[in-house]
C-alpha angles and dihedrals in degrees: 000000000000117000092198111116121234089243091056090049092051090050095050092043088067092060121096115278091196136033098270135170092280092055091048092049091052089053089052089048089053090054094045093049093049090052090044095055090053091053094046090046088054090050089054091055096041093051089051090245096126091115095032082119104043095193140046136247083005116055092223130359108295097004133082090200130058120267128220092259090066091060123190092336091063091051092049095049094043090048090055090051090053090055087068088071090055089053090049092049091052091047092050091047089051092053092047092049092057097035093114089048097051094107098040097041103034097160096059089042092052092046089052091049090049092052090054097040095055093054094079089046089053090050089055091049087050089053092050088050090058094042090051092051091248097310103197094227091056092044088052091051090050090055096043093053088052090050089053089052089052088055092048091049089050090056088050092051091050093052098043090047093053093045091049088056091051095253121139097205143010089257134265114325114256125252124285095267094053091044090053090049091048091053089048091051091049095046096045091046090052092047091048089053093050094047090044090062089055090052089050092048089054095047132086101262101087099151093243135036092241098043117120121251135204110264094221126125105264092212093054097045090048091053091048090049093058095053095080088040090060090049090048092052092050094048092046094050093048092047092049093049090051091047091056094044096050121059089203089064096050092114089063096058098086096044090049093045087053088050091051091049093051094046092049091048092049092046094052093045092045095053095042093049091047094053096040098054100263102286109203097239091055091045089052090049088051090054090052087050091051089055091049090048090056090051096044094048092049090048094051092045093047096050094044105044105030087209098132113077115258 
């Protein structure tokens, strides 16, 4: 005998029974919000507001909110903390929207759960960032976890989009050459993101005047950072040429064109910011580009290899 009340049944009956436009839009909102929190987090650091709230979970001793003495930096840092609740609200809405589908579409359900579950972990990492006086290794971890969430949200968008169109997969995996290139694109993108955090941790934008910095040679770490970028460019170009030469790879053309656009954008911004003294607006644009790179690489890998469950 069911213990579910009639009221509960009426409530769940209002939820989508299929992956519809609303579900897909919530998946897109998840992706956009994960990218957005990276950009706003970058703005906190670039405006030297990283310790605008000197405590965690309180902003300042005895107060959850900033006080007048913290000035604009306190408002900026506290505002970024509040955005976490928007991420959580979107993640909860996503889970609710697919609640009736949790047994029939387990992958999108598990991805949605993961996007919500990591938010508290990210909050804790943010707290450790404050407690460690913006230690660059912890700041890097904070960013890389967010980049991983961008990738997870991209997988979610791909699956809800296909299901909304009535498709039961992303199509047949590509041939061995394209799969190898997709893995190369994914791996070199990930490595470029990791090494990019070391370059950032060596640079001048620490988030606070007293925050520690890596003691590496900026010239050397920058040169190391671009090595996987060159490999990424080569793999992407070869994959794109093959996609246009082979009719069987036609479905890969748009993902790879997106990849080319993001890589070109990042390359231009990266070189210009390097030779112009790292102006904060260009650095912020580079962080947006890094988020888009994570999404584009995950998208190309997902649609080429078919390795992640549908």
